[in-house]
mmCIF file of N, CA and C in Angstrom:
data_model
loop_
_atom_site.group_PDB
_atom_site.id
_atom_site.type_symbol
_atom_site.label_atom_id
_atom_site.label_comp_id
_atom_site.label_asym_id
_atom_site.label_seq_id
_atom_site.Cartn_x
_atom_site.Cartn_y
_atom_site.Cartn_z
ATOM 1 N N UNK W 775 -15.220 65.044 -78.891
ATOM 2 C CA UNK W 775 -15.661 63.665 -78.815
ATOM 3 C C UNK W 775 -14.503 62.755 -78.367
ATOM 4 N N UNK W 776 -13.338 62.808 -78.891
ATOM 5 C CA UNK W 776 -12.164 62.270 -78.481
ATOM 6 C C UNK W 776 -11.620 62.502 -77.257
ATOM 7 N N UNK W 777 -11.699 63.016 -76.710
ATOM 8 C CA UNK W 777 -11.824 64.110 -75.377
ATOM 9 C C UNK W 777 -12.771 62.985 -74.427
ATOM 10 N N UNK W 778 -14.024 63.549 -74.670
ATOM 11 C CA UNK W 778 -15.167 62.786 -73.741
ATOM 12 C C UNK W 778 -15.118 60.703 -73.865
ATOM 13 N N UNK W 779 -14.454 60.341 -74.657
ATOM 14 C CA UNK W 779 -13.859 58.940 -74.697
ATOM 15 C C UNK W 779 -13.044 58.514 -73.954
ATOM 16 N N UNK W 780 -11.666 59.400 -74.532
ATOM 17 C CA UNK W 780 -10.519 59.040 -73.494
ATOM 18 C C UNK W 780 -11.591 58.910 -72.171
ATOM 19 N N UNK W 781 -11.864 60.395 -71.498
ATOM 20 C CA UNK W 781 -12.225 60.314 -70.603
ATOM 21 C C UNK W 781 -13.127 59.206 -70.274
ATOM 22 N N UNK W 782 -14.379 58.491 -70.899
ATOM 23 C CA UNK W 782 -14.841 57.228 -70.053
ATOM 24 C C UNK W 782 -14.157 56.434 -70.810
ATOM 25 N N UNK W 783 -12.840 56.417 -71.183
ATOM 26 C CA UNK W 783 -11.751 54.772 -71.066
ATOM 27 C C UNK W 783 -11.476 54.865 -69.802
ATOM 28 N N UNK W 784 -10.598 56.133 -69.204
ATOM 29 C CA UNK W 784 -10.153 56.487 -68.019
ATOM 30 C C UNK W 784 -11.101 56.114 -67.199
ATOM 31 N N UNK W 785 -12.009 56.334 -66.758
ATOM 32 C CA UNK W 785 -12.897 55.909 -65.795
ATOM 33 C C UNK W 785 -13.288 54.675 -65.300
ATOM 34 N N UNK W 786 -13.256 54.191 -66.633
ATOM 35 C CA UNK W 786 -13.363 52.511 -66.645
ATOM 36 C C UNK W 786 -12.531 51.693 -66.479
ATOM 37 N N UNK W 787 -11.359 52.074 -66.945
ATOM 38 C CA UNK W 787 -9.834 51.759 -65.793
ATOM 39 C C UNK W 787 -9.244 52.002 -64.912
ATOM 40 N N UNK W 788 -10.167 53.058 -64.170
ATOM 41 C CA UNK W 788 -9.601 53.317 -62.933
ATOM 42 C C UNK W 788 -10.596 52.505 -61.898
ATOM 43 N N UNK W 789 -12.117 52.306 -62.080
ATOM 44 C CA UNK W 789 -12.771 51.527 -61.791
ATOM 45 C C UNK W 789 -12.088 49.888 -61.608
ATOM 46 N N UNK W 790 -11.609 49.918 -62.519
ATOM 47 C CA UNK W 790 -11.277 48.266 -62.963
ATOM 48 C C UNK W 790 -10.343 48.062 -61.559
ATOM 49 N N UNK W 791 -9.188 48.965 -61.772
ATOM 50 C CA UNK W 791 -7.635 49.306 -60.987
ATOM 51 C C UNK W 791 -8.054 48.862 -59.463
ATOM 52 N N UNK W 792 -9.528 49.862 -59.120
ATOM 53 C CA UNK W 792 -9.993 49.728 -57.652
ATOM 54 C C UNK W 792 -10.056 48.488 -57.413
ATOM 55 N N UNK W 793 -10.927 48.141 -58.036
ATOM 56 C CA UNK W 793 -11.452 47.052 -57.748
ATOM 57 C C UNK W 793 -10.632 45.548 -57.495
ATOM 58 N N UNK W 794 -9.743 45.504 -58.607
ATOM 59 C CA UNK W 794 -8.696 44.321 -58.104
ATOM 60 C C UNK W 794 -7.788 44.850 -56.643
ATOM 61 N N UNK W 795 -7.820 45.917 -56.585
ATOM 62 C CA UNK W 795 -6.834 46.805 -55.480
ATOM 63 C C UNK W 795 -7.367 47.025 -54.583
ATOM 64 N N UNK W 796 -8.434 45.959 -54.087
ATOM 65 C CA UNK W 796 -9.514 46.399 -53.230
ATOM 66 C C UNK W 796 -9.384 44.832 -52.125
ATOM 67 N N UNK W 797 -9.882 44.969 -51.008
ATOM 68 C CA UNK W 797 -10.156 43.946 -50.102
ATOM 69 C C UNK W 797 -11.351 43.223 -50.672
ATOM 70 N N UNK W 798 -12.537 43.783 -51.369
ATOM 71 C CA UNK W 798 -13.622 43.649 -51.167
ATOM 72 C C UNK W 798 -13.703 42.840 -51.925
ATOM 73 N N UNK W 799 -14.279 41.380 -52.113
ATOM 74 C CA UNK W 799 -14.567 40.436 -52.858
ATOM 75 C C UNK W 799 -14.384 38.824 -52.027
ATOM 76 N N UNK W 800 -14.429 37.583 -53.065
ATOM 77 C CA UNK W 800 -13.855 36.658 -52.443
ATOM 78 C C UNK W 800 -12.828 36.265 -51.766
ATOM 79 N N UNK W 801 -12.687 35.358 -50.456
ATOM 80 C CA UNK W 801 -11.077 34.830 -50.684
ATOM 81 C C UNK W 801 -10.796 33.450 -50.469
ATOM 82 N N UNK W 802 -9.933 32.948 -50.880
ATOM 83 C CA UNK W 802 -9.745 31.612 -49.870
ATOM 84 C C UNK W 802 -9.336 31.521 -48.470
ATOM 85 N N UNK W 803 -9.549 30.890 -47.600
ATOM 86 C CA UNK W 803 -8.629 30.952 -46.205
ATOM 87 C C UNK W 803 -7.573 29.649 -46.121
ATOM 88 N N UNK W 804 -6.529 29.716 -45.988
ATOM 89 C CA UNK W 804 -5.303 28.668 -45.485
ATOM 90 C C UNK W 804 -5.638 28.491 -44.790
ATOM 91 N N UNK W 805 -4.909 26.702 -44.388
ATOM 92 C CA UNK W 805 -4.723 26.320 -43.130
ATOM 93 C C UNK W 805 -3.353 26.448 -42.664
ATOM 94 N N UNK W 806 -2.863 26.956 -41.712
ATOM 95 C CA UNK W 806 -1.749 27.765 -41.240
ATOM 96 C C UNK W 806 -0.544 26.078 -41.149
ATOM 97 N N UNK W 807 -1.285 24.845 -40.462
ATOM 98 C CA UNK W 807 -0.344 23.401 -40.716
ATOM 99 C C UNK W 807 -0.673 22.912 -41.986
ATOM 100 N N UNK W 808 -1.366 22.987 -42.496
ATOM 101 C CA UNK W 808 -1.839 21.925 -43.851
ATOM 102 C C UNK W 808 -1.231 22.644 -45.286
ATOM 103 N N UNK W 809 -1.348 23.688 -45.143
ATOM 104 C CA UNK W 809 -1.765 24.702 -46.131
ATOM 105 C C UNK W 809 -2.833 24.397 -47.342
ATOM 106 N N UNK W 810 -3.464 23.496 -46.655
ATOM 107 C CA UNK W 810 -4.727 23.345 -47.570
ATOM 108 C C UNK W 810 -5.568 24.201 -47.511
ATOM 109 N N UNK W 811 -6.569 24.866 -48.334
ATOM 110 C CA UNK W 811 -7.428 25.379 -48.245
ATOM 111 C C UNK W 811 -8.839 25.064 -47.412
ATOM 112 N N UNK W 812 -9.560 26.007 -46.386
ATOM 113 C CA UNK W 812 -10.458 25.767 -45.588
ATOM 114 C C UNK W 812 -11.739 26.323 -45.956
ATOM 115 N N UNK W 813 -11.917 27.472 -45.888
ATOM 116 C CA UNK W 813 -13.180 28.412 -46.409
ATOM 117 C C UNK W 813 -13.094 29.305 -47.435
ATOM 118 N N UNK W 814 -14.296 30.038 -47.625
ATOM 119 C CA UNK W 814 -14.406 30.921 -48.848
ATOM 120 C C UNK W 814 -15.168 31.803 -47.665
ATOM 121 N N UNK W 815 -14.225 33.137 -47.787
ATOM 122 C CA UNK W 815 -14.589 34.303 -47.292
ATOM 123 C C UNK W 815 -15.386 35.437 -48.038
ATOM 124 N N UNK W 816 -16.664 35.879 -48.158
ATOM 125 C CA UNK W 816 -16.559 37.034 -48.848
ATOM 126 C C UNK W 816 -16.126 38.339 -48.007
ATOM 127 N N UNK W 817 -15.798 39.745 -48.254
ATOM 128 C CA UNK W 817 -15.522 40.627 -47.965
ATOM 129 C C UNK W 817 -16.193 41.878 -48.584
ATOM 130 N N UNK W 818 -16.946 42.513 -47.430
ATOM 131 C CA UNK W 818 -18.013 43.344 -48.193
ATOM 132 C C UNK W 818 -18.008 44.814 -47.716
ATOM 133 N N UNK W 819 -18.268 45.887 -48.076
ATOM 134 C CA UNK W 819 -18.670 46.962 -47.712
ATOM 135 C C UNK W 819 -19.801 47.339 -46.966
ATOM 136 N N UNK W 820 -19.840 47.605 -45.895
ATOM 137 C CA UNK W 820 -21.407 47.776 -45.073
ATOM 138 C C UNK W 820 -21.311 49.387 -44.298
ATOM 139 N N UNK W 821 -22.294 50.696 -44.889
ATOM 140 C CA UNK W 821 -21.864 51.829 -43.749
ATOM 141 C C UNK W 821 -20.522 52.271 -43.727
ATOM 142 N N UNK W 822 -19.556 52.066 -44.847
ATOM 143 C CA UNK W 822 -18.258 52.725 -44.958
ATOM 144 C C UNK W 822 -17.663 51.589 -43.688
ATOM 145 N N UNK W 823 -17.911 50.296 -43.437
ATOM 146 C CA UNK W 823 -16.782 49.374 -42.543
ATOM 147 C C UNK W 823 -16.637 48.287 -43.573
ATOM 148 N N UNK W 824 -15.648 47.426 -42.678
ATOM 149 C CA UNK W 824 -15.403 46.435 -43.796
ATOM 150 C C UNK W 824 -16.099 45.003 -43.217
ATOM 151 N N UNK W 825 -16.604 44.009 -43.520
ATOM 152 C CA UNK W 825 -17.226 42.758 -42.867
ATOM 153 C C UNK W 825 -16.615 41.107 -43.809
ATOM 154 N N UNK W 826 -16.705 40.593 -43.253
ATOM 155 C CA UNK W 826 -16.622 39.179 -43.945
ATOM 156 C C UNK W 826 -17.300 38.510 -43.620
ATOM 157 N N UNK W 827 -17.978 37.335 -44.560
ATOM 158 C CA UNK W 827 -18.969 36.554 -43.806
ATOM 159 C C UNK W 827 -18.425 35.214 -44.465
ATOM 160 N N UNK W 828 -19.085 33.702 -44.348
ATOM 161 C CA UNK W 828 -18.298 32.763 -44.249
ATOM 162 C C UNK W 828 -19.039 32.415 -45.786
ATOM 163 N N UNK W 829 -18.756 31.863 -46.885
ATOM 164 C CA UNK W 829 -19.528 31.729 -47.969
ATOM 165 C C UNK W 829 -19.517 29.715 -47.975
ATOM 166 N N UNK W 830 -18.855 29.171 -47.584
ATOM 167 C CA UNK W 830 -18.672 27.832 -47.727
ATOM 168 C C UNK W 830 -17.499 27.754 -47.185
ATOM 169 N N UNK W 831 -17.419 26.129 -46.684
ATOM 170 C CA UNK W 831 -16.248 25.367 -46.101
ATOM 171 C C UNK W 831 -15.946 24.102 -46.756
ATOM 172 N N UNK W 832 -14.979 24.195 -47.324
ATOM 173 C CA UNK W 832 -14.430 22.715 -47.887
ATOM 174 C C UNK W 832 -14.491 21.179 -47.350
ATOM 175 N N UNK W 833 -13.974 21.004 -46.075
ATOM 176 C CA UNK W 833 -13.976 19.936 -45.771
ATOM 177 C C UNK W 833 -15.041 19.502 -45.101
ATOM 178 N N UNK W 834 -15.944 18.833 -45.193
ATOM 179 C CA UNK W 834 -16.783 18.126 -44.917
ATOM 180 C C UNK W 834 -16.419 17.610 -43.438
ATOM 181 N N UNK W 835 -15.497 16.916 -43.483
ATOM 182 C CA UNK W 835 -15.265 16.286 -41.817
ATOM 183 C C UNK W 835 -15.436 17.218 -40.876
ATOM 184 N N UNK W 836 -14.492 18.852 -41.423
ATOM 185 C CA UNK W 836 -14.653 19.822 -40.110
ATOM 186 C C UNK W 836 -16.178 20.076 -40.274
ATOM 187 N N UNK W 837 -16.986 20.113 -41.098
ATOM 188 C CA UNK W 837 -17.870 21.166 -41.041
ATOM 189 C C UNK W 837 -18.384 21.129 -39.592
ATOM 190 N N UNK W 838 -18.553 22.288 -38.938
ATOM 191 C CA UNK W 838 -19.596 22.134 -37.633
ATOM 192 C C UNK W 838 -20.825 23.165 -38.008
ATOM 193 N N UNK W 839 -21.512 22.354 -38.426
ATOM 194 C CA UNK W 839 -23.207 23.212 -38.680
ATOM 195 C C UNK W 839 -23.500 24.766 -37.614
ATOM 196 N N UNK W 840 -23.217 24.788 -36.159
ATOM 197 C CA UNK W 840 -23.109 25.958 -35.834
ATOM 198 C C UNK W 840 -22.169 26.486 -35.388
ATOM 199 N N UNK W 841 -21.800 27.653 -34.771
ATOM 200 C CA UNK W 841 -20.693 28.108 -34.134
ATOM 201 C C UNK W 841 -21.188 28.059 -32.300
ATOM 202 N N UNK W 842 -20.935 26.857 -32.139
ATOM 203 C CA UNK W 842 -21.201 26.527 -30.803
ATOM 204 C C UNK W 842 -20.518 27.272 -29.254
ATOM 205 N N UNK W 843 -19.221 27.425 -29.683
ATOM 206 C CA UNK W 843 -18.337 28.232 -28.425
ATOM 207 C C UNK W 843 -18.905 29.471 -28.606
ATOM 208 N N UNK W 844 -19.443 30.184 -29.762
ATOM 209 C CA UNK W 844 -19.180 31.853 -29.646
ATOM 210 C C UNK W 844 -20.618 31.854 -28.552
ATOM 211 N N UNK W 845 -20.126 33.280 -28.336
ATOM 212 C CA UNK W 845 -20.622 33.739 -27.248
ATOM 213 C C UNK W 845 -22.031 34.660 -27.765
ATOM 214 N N UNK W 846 -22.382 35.379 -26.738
ATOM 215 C CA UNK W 846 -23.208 36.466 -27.411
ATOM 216 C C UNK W 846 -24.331 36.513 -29.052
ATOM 217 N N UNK W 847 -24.446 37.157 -29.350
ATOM 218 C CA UNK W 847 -24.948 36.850 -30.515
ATOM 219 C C UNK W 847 -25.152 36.083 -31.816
ATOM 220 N N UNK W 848 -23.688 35.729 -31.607
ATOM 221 C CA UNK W 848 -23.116 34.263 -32.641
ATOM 222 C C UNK W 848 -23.329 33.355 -32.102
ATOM 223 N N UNK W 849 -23.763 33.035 -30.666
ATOM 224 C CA UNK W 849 -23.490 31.652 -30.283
ATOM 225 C C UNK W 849 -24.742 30.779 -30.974
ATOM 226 N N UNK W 850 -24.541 29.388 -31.336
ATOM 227 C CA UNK W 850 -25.015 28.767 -32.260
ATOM 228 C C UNK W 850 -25.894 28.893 -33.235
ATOM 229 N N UNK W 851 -25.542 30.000 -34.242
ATOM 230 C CA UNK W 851 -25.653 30.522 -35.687
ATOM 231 C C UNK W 851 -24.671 29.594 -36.323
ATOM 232 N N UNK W 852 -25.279 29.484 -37.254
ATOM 233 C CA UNK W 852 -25.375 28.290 -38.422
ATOM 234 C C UNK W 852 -23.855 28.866 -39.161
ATOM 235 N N UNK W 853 -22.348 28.223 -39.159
ATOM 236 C CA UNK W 853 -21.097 28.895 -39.397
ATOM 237 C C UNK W 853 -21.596 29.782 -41.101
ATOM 238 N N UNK W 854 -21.943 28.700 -42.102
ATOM 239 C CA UNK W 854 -21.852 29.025 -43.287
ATOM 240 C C UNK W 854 -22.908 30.318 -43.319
ATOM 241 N N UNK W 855 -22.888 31.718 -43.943
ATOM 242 C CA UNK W 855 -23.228 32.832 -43.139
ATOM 243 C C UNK W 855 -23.430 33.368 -42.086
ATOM 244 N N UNK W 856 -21.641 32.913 -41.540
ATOM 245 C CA UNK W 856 -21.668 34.051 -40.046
ATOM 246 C C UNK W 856 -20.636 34.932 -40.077
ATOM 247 N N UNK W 857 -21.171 36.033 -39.952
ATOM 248 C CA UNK W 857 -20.299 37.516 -40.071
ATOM 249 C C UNK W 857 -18.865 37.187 -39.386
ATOM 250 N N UNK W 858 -17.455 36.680 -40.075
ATOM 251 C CA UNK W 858 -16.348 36.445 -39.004
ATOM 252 C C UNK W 858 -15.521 37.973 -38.715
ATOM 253 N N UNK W 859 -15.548 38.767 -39.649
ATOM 254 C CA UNK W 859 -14.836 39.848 -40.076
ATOM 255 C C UNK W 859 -15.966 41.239 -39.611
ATOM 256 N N UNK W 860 -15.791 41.848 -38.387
ATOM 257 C CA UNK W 860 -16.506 43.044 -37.931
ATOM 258 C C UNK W 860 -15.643 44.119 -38.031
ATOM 259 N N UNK W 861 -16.560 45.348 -38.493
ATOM 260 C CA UNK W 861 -16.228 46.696 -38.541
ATOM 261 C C UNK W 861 -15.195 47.316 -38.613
ATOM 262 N N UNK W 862 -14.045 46.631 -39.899
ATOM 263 C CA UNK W 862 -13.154 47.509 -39.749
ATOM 264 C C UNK W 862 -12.883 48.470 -40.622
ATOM 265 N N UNK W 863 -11.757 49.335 -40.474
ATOM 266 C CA UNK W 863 -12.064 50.604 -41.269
ATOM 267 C C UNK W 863 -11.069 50.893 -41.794
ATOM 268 N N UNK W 864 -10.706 51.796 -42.667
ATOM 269 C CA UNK W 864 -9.717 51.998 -43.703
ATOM 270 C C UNK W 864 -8.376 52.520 -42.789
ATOM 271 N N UNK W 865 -7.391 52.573 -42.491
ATOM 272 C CA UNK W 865 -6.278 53.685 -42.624
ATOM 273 C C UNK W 865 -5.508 53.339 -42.626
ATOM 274 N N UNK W 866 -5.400 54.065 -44.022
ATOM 275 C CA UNK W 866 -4.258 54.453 -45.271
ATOM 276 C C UNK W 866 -4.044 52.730 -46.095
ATOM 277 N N UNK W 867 -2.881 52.141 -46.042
ATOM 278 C CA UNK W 867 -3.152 50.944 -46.737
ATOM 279 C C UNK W 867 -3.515 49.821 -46.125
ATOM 280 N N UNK W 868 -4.019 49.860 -44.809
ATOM 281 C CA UNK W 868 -4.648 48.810 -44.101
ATOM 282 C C UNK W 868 -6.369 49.323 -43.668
ATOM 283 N N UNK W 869 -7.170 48.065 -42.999
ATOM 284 C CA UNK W 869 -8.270 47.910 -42.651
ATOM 285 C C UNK W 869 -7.946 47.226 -41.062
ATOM 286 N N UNK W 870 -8.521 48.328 -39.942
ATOM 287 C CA UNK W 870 -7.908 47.986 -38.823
ATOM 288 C C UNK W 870 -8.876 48.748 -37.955
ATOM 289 N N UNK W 871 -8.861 48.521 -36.310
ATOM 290 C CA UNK W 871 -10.242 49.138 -35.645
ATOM 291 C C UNK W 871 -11.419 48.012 -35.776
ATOM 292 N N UNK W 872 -11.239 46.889 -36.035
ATOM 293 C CA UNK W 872 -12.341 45.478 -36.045
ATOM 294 C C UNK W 872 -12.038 44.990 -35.626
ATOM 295 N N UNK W 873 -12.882 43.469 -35.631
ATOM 296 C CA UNK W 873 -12.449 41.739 -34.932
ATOM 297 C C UNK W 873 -12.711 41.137 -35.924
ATOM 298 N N UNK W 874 -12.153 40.066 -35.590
ATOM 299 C CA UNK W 874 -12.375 38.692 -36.183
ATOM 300 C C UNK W 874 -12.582 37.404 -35.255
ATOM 301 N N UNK W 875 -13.860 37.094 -35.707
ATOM 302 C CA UNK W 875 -13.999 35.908 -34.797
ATOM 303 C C UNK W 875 -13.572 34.179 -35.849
ATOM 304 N N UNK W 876 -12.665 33.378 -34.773
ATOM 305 C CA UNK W 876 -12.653 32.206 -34.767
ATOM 306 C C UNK W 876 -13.569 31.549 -34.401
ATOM 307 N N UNK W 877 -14.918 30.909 -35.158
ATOM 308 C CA UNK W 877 -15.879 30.471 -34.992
ATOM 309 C C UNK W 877 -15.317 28.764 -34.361
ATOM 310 N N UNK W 878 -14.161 28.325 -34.769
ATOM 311 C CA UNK W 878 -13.667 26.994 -34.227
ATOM 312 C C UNK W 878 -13.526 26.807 -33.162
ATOM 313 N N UNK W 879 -12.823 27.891 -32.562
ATOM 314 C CA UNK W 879 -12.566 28.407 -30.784
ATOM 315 C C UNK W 879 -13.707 29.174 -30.459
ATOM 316 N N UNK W 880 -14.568 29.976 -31.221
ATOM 317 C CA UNK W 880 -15.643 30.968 -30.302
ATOM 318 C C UNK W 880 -15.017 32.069 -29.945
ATOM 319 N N UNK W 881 -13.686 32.483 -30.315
ATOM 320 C CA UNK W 881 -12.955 33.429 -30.090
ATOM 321 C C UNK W 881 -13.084 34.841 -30.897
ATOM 322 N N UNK W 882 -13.052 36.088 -30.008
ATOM 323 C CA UNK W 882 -13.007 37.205 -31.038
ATOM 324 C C UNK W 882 -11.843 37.754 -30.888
ATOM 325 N N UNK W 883 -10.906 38.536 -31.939
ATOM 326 C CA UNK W 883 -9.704 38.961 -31.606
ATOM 327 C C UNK W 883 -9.715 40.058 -32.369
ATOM 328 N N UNK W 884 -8.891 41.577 -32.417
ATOM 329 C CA UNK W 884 -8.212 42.442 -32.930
ATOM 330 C C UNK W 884 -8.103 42.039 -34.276
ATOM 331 N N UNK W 885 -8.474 42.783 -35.315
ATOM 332 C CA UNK W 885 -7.526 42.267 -36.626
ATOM 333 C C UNK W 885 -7.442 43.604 -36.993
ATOM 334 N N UNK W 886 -6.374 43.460 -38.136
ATOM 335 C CA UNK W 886 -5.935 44.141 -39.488
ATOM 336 C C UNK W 886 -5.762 43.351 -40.894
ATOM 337 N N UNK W 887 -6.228 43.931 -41.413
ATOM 338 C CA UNK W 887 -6.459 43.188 -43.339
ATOM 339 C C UNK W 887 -5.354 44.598 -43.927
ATOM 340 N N UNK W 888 -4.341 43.680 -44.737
ATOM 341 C CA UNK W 888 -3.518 44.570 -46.114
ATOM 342 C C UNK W 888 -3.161 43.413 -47.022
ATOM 343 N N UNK W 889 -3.715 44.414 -47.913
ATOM 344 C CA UNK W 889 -3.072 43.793 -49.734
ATOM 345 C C UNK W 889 -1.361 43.703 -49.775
ATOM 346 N N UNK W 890 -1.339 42.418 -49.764
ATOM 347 C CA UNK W 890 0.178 41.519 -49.814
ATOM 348 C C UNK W 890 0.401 42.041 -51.163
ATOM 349 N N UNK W 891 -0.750 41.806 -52.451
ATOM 350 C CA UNK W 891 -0.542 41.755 -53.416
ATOM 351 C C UNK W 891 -2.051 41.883 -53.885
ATOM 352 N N UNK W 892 -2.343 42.032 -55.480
ATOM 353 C CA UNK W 892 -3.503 42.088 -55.842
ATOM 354 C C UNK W 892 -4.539 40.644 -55.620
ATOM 355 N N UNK W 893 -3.637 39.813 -55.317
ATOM 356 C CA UNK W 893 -4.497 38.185 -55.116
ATOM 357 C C UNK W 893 -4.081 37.646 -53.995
ATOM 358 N N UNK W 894 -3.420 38.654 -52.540
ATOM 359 C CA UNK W 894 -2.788 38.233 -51.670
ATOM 360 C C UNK W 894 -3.333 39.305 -50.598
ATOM 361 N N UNK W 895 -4.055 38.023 -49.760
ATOM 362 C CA UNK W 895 -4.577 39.358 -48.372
ATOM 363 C C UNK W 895 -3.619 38.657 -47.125
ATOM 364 N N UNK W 896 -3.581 39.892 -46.591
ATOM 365 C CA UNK W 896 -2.606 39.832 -45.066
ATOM 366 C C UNK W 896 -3.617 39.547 -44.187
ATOM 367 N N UNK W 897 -4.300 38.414 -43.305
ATOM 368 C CA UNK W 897 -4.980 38.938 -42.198
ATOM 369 C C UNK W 897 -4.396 38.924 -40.719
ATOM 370 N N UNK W 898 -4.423 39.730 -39.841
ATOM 371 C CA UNK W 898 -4.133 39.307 -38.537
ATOM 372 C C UNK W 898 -4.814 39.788 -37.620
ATOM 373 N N UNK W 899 -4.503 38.479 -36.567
ATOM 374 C CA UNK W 899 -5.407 38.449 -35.721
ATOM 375 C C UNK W 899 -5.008 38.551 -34.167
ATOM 376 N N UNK W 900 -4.953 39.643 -33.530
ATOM 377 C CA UNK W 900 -4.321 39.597 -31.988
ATOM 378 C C UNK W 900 -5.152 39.996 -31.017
ATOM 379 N N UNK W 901 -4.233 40.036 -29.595
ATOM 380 C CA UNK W 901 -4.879 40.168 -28.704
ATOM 381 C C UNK W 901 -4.425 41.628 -27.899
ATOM 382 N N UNK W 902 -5.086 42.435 -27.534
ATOM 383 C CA UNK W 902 -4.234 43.640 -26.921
ATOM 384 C C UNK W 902 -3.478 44.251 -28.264
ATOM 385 N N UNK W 903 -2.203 43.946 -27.966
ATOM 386 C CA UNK W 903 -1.350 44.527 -29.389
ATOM 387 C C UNK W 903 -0.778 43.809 -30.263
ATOM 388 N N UNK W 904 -0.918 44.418 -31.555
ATOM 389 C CA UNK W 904 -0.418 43.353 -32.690
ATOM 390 C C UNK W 904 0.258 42.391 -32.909
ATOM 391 N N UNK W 905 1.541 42.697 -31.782
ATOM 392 C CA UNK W 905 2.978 41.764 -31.613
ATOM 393 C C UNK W 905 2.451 40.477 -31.445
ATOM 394 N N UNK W 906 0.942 40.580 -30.208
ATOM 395 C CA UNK W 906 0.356 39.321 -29.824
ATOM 396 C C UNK W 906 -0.389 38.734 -30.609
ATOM 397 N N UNK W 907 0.070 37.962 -31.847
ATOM 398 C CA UNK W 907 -1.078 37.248 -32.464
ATOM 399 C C UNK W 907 -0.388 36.468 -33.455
ATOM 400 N N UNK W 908 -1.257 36.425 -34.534
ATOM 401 C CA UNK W 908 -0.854 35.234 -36.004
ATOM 402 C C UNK W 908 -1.582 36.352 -37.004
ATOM 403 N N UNK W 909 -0.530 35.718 -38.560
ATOM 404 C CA UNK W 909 -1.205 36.515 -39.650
ATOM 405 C C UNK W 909 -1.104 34.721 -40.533
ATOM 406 N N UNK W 910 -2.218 34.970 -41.344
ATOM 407 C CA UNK W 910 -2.433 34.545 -42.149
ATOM 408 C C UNK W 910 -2.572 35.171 -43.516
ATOM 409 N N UNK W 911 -2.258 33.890 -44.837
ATOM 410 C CA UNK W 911 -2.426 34.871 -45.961
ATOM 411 C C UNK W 911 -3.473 34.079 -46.571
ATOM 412 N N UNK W 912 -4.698 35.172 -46.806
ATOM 413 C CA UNK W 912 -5.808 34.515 -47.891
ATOM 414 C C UNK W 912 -5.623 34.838 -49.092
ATOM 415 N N UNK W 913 -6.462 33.620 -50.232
ATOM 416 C CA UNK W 913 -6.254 34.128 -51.483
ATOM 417 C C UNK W 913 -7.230 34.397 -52.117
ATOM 418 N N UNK W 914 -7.228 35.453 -53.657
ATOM 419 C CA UNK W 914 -7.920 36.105 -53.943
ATOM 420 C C UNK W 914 -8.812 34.545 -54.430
ATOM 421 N N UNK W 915 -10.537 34.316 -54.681
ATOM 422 C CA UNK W 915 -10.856 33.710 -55.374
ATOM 423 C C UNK W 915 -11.402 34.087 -56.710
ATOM 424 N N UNK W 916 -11.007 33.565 -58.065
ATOM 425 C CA UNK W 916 -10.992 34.061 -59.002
ATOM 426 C C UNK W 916 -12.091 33.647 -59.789
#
């Protein structure tokens, strides 16, 4: 009996462990001049890829009701649930092999997502190769 306990404590803390140690959940997004806070990202599991979609935007002045520049399938979908974060995939301690679209510009770019920290995401976003781009850091929302 002591045996079969430990064992589901263990389970339930290793569960726990994932889960803060995980991309998958809320985040905040920075503003790279302000450093004010802009959106609430969620980050989800879909088919073994990784996705983000837009959950809310803070400032009222920016809000733009659709994503007017994007192209293709996004083009004027309503920002607050629009998929910004496509298909990326695990390897090793990053999430990489996706895009990310800038719904402000209509832009899609290269990214990679890594855990800075348990409440600290790396995102970046380039063009061609990594060298070419910007990282931003989102935060966990709690």
């Amino acid at each position: 009996m002591k045996q079969f306990c430990g064992l589901v404590f263990l389970f339930f803390t290793m569960c726990s462990w994932a889960q803060h140690h995980s991309v998958i959940g809320k985040w905040k997004t920075i503003d790279d001049e302000t450093g004010k806070p802009v959106s609430v990202i969620e980050i989800f599991e879909k088919q073994n890829k990784i996705y983000g979609k837009v959950l809310e935007i803070f400032n009222p002045k920016t809000k733009v009701p659709r994503c007017e520049k994007c192209e293709g399938e996004d083009k004027n979908k309503p920002i607050v649930g629009l998929i910004v974060i496509k298909g990326l995939v695990k390897d090793k301690d990053e999430y990489t092999h996706g895009k990310i679209l800038d719904p402000k510009h209509g832009k899609l770019y290269k990214c990679s997502l890594s855990l800075e920290s348990r409440d600290r995401l790396k995102v970046r976003g380039y063009i061609g190769i990594n060298l070419l781009g910007r990282t931003q850091i989102w935060e966990r929302v709690k």
